[in-house]
Amino acid sequence: MSGLELLPDLAGALYVPDFEALLVADLHLEKASSLARRGVHLPPYDTRATLEHLSFSLAAARPKRLILLGDSFHDDEAHLRIDPSDIAEFARLTRGIDVIWLAGNHDPSPPQALGGHFAEEIALGPITLRHIPAALAEEEFEIAGHLHPAASLAQRGRALRRKCFIGHERRIVMPAYGSFTGGLSVSAEPFQAIFPDGRFDVWMIGGKAIHRFPAGRIR
């Protein structure tokens, strides 16, 4: 994109070597504890599992910057419910790394107590990083999250559904990184709105590799 190399990984992160930056979208930390407050009880280990995935991505990329593209927390009070051991683990994982929190619709005010910097959106060279995909200005490039893209592929008589990256030469929407996050089909209306001509590719996350398919192969 715009001359920059973008390297996706099997956990759903995206590494930009030119800026030594690792991009991650939609961790939704403490989703389980948020649902529990509403009477929906799930195993309360989503934050720990997500941090284990983050450990994998950070170890593989060894970035100087970690940029979190919003909805890092499932709600604006989620940081108050995180187990202290998970806070300590996040601090350990990001020691020596510049952490940048972008505002999401679930967490418009990421907590300053966890360190790092806060922004609504930022530029990474020619690319704008933000949470919600926006109308692109002329010659603007964008990487966003928010929509949790997932794609289905018919193979050998059965449908495979996986989280995916979706994009074209000017826009990429990243998959949700969190362990308890679902996916929205790339054929759904929100994707039709930002790819109105139906021209895009998807990069489906498999067990051992990431597979690229044009729009006509998936649903």
PDB file of C-alpha atoms in Angstrom:
ATOM      1  CA  MET A   1       0.000   0.000   0.000  1.00  0.00           C
ATOM      2  CA  SER A   2       1.451   3.348  -1.085  1.00  0.00           C
ATOM      3  CA  GLY A   3       4.840   1.697  -1.451  1.00  0.00           C
ATOM      4  CA  LEU A   4       4.921   0.360   2.123  1.00  0.00           C
ATOM      5  CA  GLU A   5       5.365  -3.335   2.848  1.00  0.00           C
ATOM      6  CA  LEU A   6       2.616  -4.708   5.105  1.00  0.00           C
ATOM      7  CA  LEU A   7       3.122  -8.104   6.740  1.00  0.00           C
ATOM      8  CA  PRO A   8       0.080  -9.824   8.326  1.00  0.00           C
ATOM      9  CA  ASP A   9       0.459 -12.565  10.919  1.00  0.00           C
ATOM     10  CA  LEU A  10      -1.655 -15.546  11.954  1.00  0.00           C
ATOM     11  CA  ALA A  11      -2.991 -13.768  15.051  1.00  0.00           C
ATOM     12  CA  GLY A  12      -4.403 -10.888  12.996  1.00  0.00           C
ATOM     13  CA  ALA A  13      -1.721  -8.231  13.513  1.00  0.00           C
ATOM     14  CA  LEU A  14      -0.061  -6.245  10.739  1.00  0.00           C
ATOM     15  CA  TYR A  15       3.628  -5.308  10.780  1.00  0.00           C
ATOM     16  CA  VAL A  16       4.968  -2.294   8.868  1.00  0.00           C
ATOM     17  CA  PRO A  17       8.763  -2.796   8.610  1.00  0.00           C
ATOM     18  CA  ASP A  18       9.559   0.715   7.346  1.00  0.00           C
ATOM     19  CA  PHE A  19       8.229   2.136  10.633  1.00  0.00           C
ATOM     20  CA  GLU A  20       9.006  -0.890  12.833  1.00  0.00           C
ATOM     21  CA  ALA A  21       5.351  -0.665  13.859  1.00  0.00           C
ATOM     22  CA  LEU A  22       2.951  -3.460  14.769  1.00  0.00           C
ATOM     23  CA  LEU A  23      -0.735  -2.661  14.212  1.00  0.00           C
ATOM     24  CA  VAL A  24      -3.467  -4.454  16.156  1.00  0.00           C
ATOM     25  CA  ALA A  25      -7.215  -3.747  16.080  1.00  0.00           C
ATOM     26  CA  ASP A  26     -10.121  -4.572  18.356  1.00  0.00           C
ATOM     27  CA  LEU A  27      -8.640  -6.466  21.291  1.00  0.00           C
ATOM     28  CA  HIS A  28     -11.883  -5.941  23.279  1.00  0.00           C
ATOM     29  CA  LEU A  29     -10.122  -6.759  26.546  1.00  0.00           C
ATOM     30  CA  GLU A  30     -12.468  -7.714  29.394  1.00  0.00           C
ATOM     31  CA  LYS A  31     -15.373  -8.533  27.104  1.00  0.00           C
ATOM     32  CA  ALA A  32     -16.259 -11.535  29.263  1.00  0.00           C
ATOM     33  CA  SER A  33     -16.433  -9.471  32.454  1.00  0.00           C
ATOM     34  CA  SER A  34     -18.560  -6.894  30.650  1.00  0.00           C
ATOM     35  CA  LEU A  35     -21.034  -9.556  29.538  1.00  0.00           C
ATOM     36  CA  ALA A  36     -21.066 -11.053  33.040  1.00  0.00           C
ATOM     37  CA  ARG A  37     -22.377  -7.752  34.384  1.00  0.00           C
ATOM     38  CA  ARG A  38     -25.333  -8.241  32.030  1.00  0.00           C
ATOM     39  CA  GLY A  39     -25.974 -11.818  33.137  1.00  0.00           C
ATOM     40  CA  VAL A  40     -24.117 -13.565  30.291  1.00  0.00           C
ATOM     41  CA  HIS A  41     -21.432 -15.672  31.929  1.00  0.00           C
ATOM     42  CA  LEU A  42     -18.399 -16.785  29.941  1.00  0.00           C
ATOM     43  CA  PRO A  43     -15.018 -18.052  31.157  1.00  0.00           C
ATOM     44  CA  PRO A  44     -13.233 -14.905  32.398  1.00  0.00           C
ATOM     45  CA  TYR A  45     -10.003 -15.552  30.556  1.00  0.00           C
ATOM     46  CA  ASP A  46     -10.375 -13.560  27.339  1.00  0.00           C
ATOM     47  CA  THR A  47      -7.878 -10.885  28.367  1.00  0.00           C
ATOM     48  CA  ARG A  48      -5.254 -13.477  29.264  1.00  0.00           C
ATOM     49  CA  ALA A  49      -5.781 -15.375  26.000  1.00  0.00           C
ATOM     50  CA  THR A  50      -5.559 -12.174  23.968  1.00  0.00           C
ATOM     51  CA  LEU A  51      -2.326 -11.198  25.699  1.00  0.00           C
ATOM     52  CA  GLU A  52      -0.922 -14.631  24.828  1.00  0.00           C
ATOM     53  CA  HIS A  53      -1.670 -13.906  21.157  1.00  0.00           C
ATOM     54  CA  LEU A  54      -0.099 -10.478  21.516  1.00  0.00           C
ATOM     55  CA  SER A  55       3.009 -12.095  22.949  1.00  0.00           C
ATOM     56  CA  PHE A  56       3.261 -14.188  19.773  1.00  0.00           C
ATOM     57  CA  SER A  57       2.906 -11.163  17.483  1.00  0.00           C
ATOM     58  CA  LEU A  58       5.391  -9.028  19.415  1.00  0.00           C
ATOM     59  CA  ALA A  59       7.979 -11.808  19.582  1.00  0.00           C
ATOM     60  CA  ALA A  60       7.716 -12.406  15.831  1.00  0.00           C
ATOM     61  CA  ALA A  61       7.880  -8.757  14.755  1.00  0.00           C
ATOM     62  CA  ARG A  62      10.041  -7.231  17.522  1.00  0.00           C
ATOM     63  CA  PRO A  63       8.584  -3.768  16.813  1.00  0.00           C
ATOM     64  CA  LYS A  64       9.597  -0.429  18.237  1.00  0.00           C
ATOM     65  CA  ARG A  65       5.980   0.760  18.125  1.00  0.00           C
ATOM     66  CA  LEU A  66       2.709  -0.948  19.007  1.00  0.00           C
ATOM     67  CA  ILE A  67      -0.309   0.884  17.607  1.00  0.00           C
ATOM     68  CA  LEU A  68      -3.711  -0.240  18.893  1.00  0.00           C
ATOM     69  CA  LEU A  69      -6.462   0.773  16.460  1.00  0.00           C
ATOM     70  CA  GLY A  70      -9.277   1.287  18.942  1.00  0.00           C
ATOM     71  CA  ASP A  71     -11.676  -0.908  20.933  1.00  0.00           C
ATOM     72  CA  SER A  72      -8.695  -2.207  22.835  1.00  0.00           C
ATOM     73  CA  PHE A  73     -11.107  -2.444  25.793  1.00  0.00           C
ATOM     74  CA  HIS A  74     -14.685  -3.638  25.565  1.00  0.00           C
ATOM     75  CA  ASP A  75     -15.916  -0.584  27.468  1.00  0.00           C
ATOM     76  CA  ASP A  76     -14.512   2.547  29.061  1.00  0.00           C
ATOM     77  CA  GLU A  77     -14.413   0.938  32.528  1.00  0.00           C
ATOM     78  CA  ALA A  78     -12.822  -2.342  31.435  1.00  0.00           C
ATOM     79  CA  HIS A  79      -9.362  -1.324  32.619  1.00  0.00           C
ATOM     80  CA  LEU A  80     -10.749  -1.215  36.166  1.00  0.00           C
ATOM     81  CA  ARG A  81     -11.731  -4.898  35.967  1.00  0.00           C
ATOM     82  CA  ILE A  82      -8.486  -6.332  34.582  1.00  0.00           C
ATOM     83  CA  ASP A  83      -6.640  -8.676  36.898  1.00  0.00           C
ATOM     84  CA  PRO A  84      -3.419  -7.042  38.184  1.00  0.00           C
ATOM     85  CA  SER A  85      -1.417  -9.942  36.784  1.00  0.00           C
ATOM     86  CA  ASP A  86      -2.725  -9.141  33.301  1.00  0.00           C
ATOM     87  CA  ILE A  87      -1.771  -5.490  33.704  1.00  0.00           C
ATOM     88  CA  ALA A  88       1.710  -6.617  34.740  1.00  0.00           C
ATOM     89  CA  GLU A  89       1.904  -8.932  31.724  1.00  0.00           C
ATOM     90  CA  PHE A  90       0.933  -6.127  29.326  1.00  0.00           C
ATOM     91  CA  ALA A  91       3.625  -3.932  30.880  1.00  0.00           C
ATOM     92  CA  ARG A  92       6.160  -6.732  30.487  1.00  0.00           C
ATOM     93  CA  LEU A  93       5.235  -7.373  26.857  1.00  0.00           C
ATOM     94  CA  THR A  94       5.471  -3.702  25.920  1.00  0.00           C
ATOM     95  CA  ARG A  95       8.584  -2.780  27.895  1.00  0.00           C
ATOM     96  CA  GLY A  96      10.778  -0.642  25.658  1.00  0.00           C
ATOM     97  CA  ILE A  97       8.021  -0.322  23.025  1.00  0.00           C
ATOM     98  CA  ASP A  98       6.235   2.933  22.218  1.00  0.00           C
ATOM     99  CA  VAL A  99       2.524   2.170  22.708  1.00  0.00           C
ATOM    100  CA  ILE A 100      -0.087   4.293  20.951  1.00  0.00           C
ATOM    101  CA  TRP A 101      -3.769   3.878  21.826  1.00  0.00           C
ATOM    102  CA  LEU A 102      -6.321   5.062  19.264  1.00  0.00           C
ATOM    103  CA  ALA A 103      -9.835   5.846  20.425  1.00  0.00           C
ATOM    104  CA  GLY A 104     -12.575   3.358  19.566  1.00  0.00           C
ATOM    105  CA  ASN A 105     -16.336   3.499  19.834  1.00  0.00           C
ATOM    106  CA  HIS A 106     -16.214   1.083  22.801  1.00  0.00           C
ATOM    107  CA  ASP A 107     -13.306   2.859  24.526  1.00  0.00           C
ATOM    108  CA  PRO A 108     -13.278   6.536  23.544  1.00  0.00           C
ATOM    109  CA  SER A 109     -10.957   7.327  26.460  1.00  0.00           C
ATOM    110  CA  PRO A 110      -8.251   4.615  26.735  1.00  0.00           C
ATOM    111  CA  PRO A 111      -6.720   4.573  30.240  1.00  0.00           C
ATOM    112  CA  GLN A 112      -3.579   6.620  30.769  1.00  0.00           C
ATOM    113  CA  ALA A 113      -2.582   4.441  33.735  1.00  0.00           C
ATOM    114  CA  LEU A 114      -1.355   1.722  31.374  1.00  0.00           C
ATOM    115  CA  GLY A 115       1.133   4.089  29.760  1.00  0.00           C
ATOM    116  CA  GLY A 116       1.653   5.035  26.155  1.00  0.00           C
ATOM    117  CA  HIS A 117       0.116   7.822  24.111  1.00  0.00           C
ATOM    118  CA  PHE A 118      -3.489   8.516  23.107  1.00  0.00           C
ATOM    119  CA  ALA A 119      -4.799   9.818  19.763  1.00  0.00           C
ATOM    120  CA  GLU A 120      -8.017   9.880  17.775  1.00  0.00           C
ATOM    121  CA  GLU A 121      -6.083   8.914  14.642  1.00  0.00           C
ATOM    122  CA  ILE A 122      -2.502   9.163  13.442  1.00  0.00           C
ATOM    123  CA  ALA A 123      -0.506   9.104  10.225  1.00  0.00           C
ATOM    124  CA  LEU A 124       2.012   6.387   9.493  1.00  0.00           C
ATOM    125  CA  GLY A 125       3.828   7.928   6.567  1.00  0.00           C
ATOM    126  CA  PRO A 126       1.170   8.359   3.854  1.00  0.00           C
ATOM    127  CA  ILE A 127      -1.350   6.099   5.618  1.00  0.00           C
ATOM    128  CA  THR A 128      -3.971   7.296   8.106  1.00  0.00           C
ATOM    129  CA  LEU A 129      -4.642   4.911  10.984  1.00  0.00           C
ATOM    130  CA  ARG A 130      -8.065   5.162  12.625  1.00  0.00           C
ATOM    131  CA  HIS A 131     -10.675   2.955  14.255  1.00  0.00           C
ATOM    132  CA  ILE A 132     -13.733   3.392  12.024  1.00  0.00           C
ATOM    133  CA  PRO A 133     -13.281   3.429   8.222  1.00  0.00           C
ATOM    134  CA  ALA A 134     -14.012   6.893   6.870  1.00  0.00           C
ATOM    135  CA  ALA A 135     -14.776   8.467   3.532  1.00  0.00           C
ATOM    136  CA  LEU A 136     -11.383   8.686   1.862  1.00  0.00           C
ATOM    137  CA  ALA A 137     -10.085  11.998   0.660  1.00  0.00           C
ATOM    138  CA  GLU A 138      -8.421  12.093  -2.729  1.00  0.00           C
ATOM    139  CA  GLU A 139      -5.121  10.186  -2.643  1.00  0.00           C
ATOM    140  CA  GLU A 140      -5.682   9.212   1.024  1.00  0.00           C
ATOM    141  CA  PHE A 141      -4.698   5.755   2.281  1.00  0.00           C
ATOM    142  CA  GLU A 142      -6.269   4.150   5.348  1.00  0.00           C
ATOM    143  CA  ILE A 143      -5.911   1.228   7.727  1.00  0.00           C
ATOM    144  CA  ALA A 144      -8.830   0.782  10.126  1.00  0.00           C
ATOM    145  CA  GLY A 145     -10.588  -1.761  12.318  1.00  0.00           C
ATOM    146  CA  HIS A 146     -14.079  -1.736  13.865  1.00  0.00           C
ATOM    147  CA  LEU A 147     -15.892  -4.024  11.406  1.00  0.00           C
ATOM    148  CA  HIS A 148     -14.359  -7.393  12.426  1.00  0.00           C
ATOM    149  CA  PRO A 149     -14.202  -8.818   8.875  1.00  0.00           C
ATOM    150  CA  ALA A 150     -14.654 -12.543   8.287  1.00  0.00           C
ATOM    151  CA  ALA A 151     -14.969 -14.484   5.042  1.00  0.00           C
ATOM    152  CA  SER A 152     -16.365 -17.843   3.972  1.00  0.00           C
ATOM    153  CA  LEU A 153     -14.956 -20.029   1.226  1.00  0.00           C
ATOM    154  CA  ALA A 154     -16.571 -23.127  -0.277  1.00  0.00           C
ATOM    155  CA  GLN A 155     -14.023 -25.928  -0.431  1.00  0.00           C
ATOM    156  CA  ARG A 156     -14.542 -29.644  -1.028  1.00  0.00           C
ATOM    157  CA  GLY A 157     -18.249 -29.398  -0.374  1.00  0.00           C
ATOM    158  CA  ARG A 158     -18.047 -27.475   2.866  1.00  0.00           C
ATOM    159  CA  ALA A 159     -17.793 -23.842   3.862  1.00  0.00           C
ATOM    160  CA  LEU A 160     -14.763 -22.568   5.738  1.00  0.00           C
ATOM    161  CA  ARG A 161     -15.210 -19.353   7.708  1.00  0.00           C
ATOM    162  CA  ARG A 162     -12.216 -17.399   8.981  1.00  0.00           C
ATOM    163  CA  LYS A 163     -11.284 -13.966  10.224  1.00  0.00           C
ATOM    164  CA  CYS A 164      -9.622 -11.966   7.491  1.00  0.00           C
ATOM    165  CA  PHE A 165      -8.053  -8.745   6.338  1.00  0.00           C
ATOM    166  CA  ILE A 166     -10.032  -7.034   3.559  1.00  0.00           C
ATOM    167  CA  GLY A 167      -8.812  -4.264   1.307  1.00  0.00           C
ATOM    168  CA  HIS A 168      -7.577  -2.784  -1.911  1.00  0.00           C
ATOM    169  CA  GLU A 169      -4.759  -0.426  -2.850  1.00  0.00           C
ATOM    170  CA  ARG A 170      -6.074   2.469  -0.717  1.00  0.00           C
ATOM    171  CA  ARG A 171      -7.825   0.859   2.249  1.00  0.00           C
ATOM    172  CA  ILE A 172      -7.353  -2.120   4.555  1.00  0.00           C
ATOM    173  CA  VAL A 173      -9.744  -3.184   7.323  1.00  0.00           C
ATOM    174  CA  MET A 174      -8.083  -5.398   9.904  1.00  0.00           C
ATOM    175  CA  PRO A 175      -9.638  -8.405  11.640  1.00  0.00           C
ATOM    176  CA  ALA A 176     -10.593  -8.242  15.292  1.00  0.00           C
ATOM    177  CA  TYR A 177      -7.622  -9.450  17.334  1.00  0.00           C
ATOM    178  CA  GLY A 178      -9.345 -10.298  20.609  1.00  0.00           C
ATOM    179  CA  SER A 179      -9.958 -13.904  21.591  1.00  0.00           C
ATOM    180  CA  PHE A 180     -13.702 -13.371  22.239  1.00  0.00           C
ATOM    181  CA  THR A 181     -14.412 -11.267  19.162  1.00  0.00           C
ATOM    182  CA  GLY A 182     -16.649 -12.484  16.365  1.00  0.00           C
ATOM    183  CA  GLY A 183     -16.632 -11.637  12.700  1.00  0.00           C
ATOM    184  CA  LEU A 184     -18.889  -9.816  10.241  1.00  0.00           C
ATOM    185  CA  SER A 185     -19.204 -11.308   6.758  1.00  0.00           C
ATOM    186  CA  VAL A 186     -17.391  -9.301   4.106  1.00  0.00           C
ATOM    187  CA  SER A 187     -20.575  -9.518   2.048  1.00  0.00           C
ATOM    188  CA  ALA A 188     -22.492  -7.505   4.679  1.00  0.00           C
ATOM    189  CA  GLU A 189     -23.718  -3.976   3.977  1.00  0.00           C
ATOM    190  CA  PRO A 190     -21.008  -2.128   5.973  1.00  0.00           C
ATOM    191  CA  PHE A 191     -18.369  -3.554   3.635  1.00  0.00           C
ATOM    192  CA  GLN A 192     -20.469  -2.799   0.568  1.00  0.00           C
ATOM    193  CA  ALA A 193     -20.554   0.813   1.745  1.00  0.00           C
ATOM    194  CA  ILE A 194     -16.758   1.167   1.868  1.00  0.00           C
ATOM    195  CA  PHE A 195     -16.035  -1.052  -1.162  1.00  0.00           C
ATOM    196  CA  PRO A 196     -19.014   0.018  -3.313  1.00  0.00           C
ATOM    197  CA  ASP A 197     -17.612  -1.331  -6.560  1.00  0.00           C
ATOM    198  CA  GLY A 198     -17.101  -4.785  -5.033  1.00  0.00           C
ATOM    199  CA  ARG A 199     -13.416  -4.620  -5.868  1.00  0.00           C
ATOM    200  CA  PHE A 200     -11.338  -5.927  -2.998  1.00  0.00           C
ATOM    201  CA  ASP A 201      -9.230  -8.876  -1.885  1.00  0.00           C
ATOM    202  CA  VAL A 202      -9.362 -10.777   1.362  1.00  0.00           C
ATOM    203  CA  TRP A 203      -6.501 -12.382   3.248  1.00  0.00           C
ATOM    204  CA  MET A 204      -8.041 -15.267   5.199  1.00  0.00           C
ATOM    205  CA  ILE A 205      -6.233 -16.381   8.346  1.00  0.00           C
ATOM    206  CA  GLY A 206      -5.704 -20.130   8.280  1.00  0.00           C
ATOM    207  CA  GLY A 207      -4.120 -22.428  10.813  1.00  0.00           C
ATOM    208  CA  LYS A 208      -0.673 -22.305   9.221  1.00  0.00           C
ATOM    209  CA  ALA A 209      -0.809 -19.620   6.537  1.00  0.00           C
ATOM    210  CA  ILE A 210      -2.681 -16.562   5.283  1.00  0.00           C
ATOM    211  CA  HIS A 211      -4.497 -17.102   1.989  1.00  0.00           C
ATOM    212  CA  ARG A 212      -5.378 -14.328  -0.457  1.00  0.00           C
ATOM    213  CA  PHE A 213      -8.589 -14.468  -2.491  1.00  0.00           C
ATOM    214  CA  PRO A 214     -10.334 -11.974  -4.784  1.00  0.00           C
ATOM    215  CA  ALA A 215     -13.848 -10.821  -3.931  1.00  0.00           C
ATOM    216  CA  GLY A 216     -15.447 -13.239  -6.387  1.00  0.00           C
ATOM    217  CA  ARG A 217     -14.133 -16.315  -4.552  1.00  0.00           C
ATOM    218  CA  ILE A 218     -15.540 -15.586  -1.121  1.00  0.00           C
ATOM    219  CA  ARG A 219     -18.703 -14.530   0.655  1.00  0.00           C
TER     220      ARG A 219
END
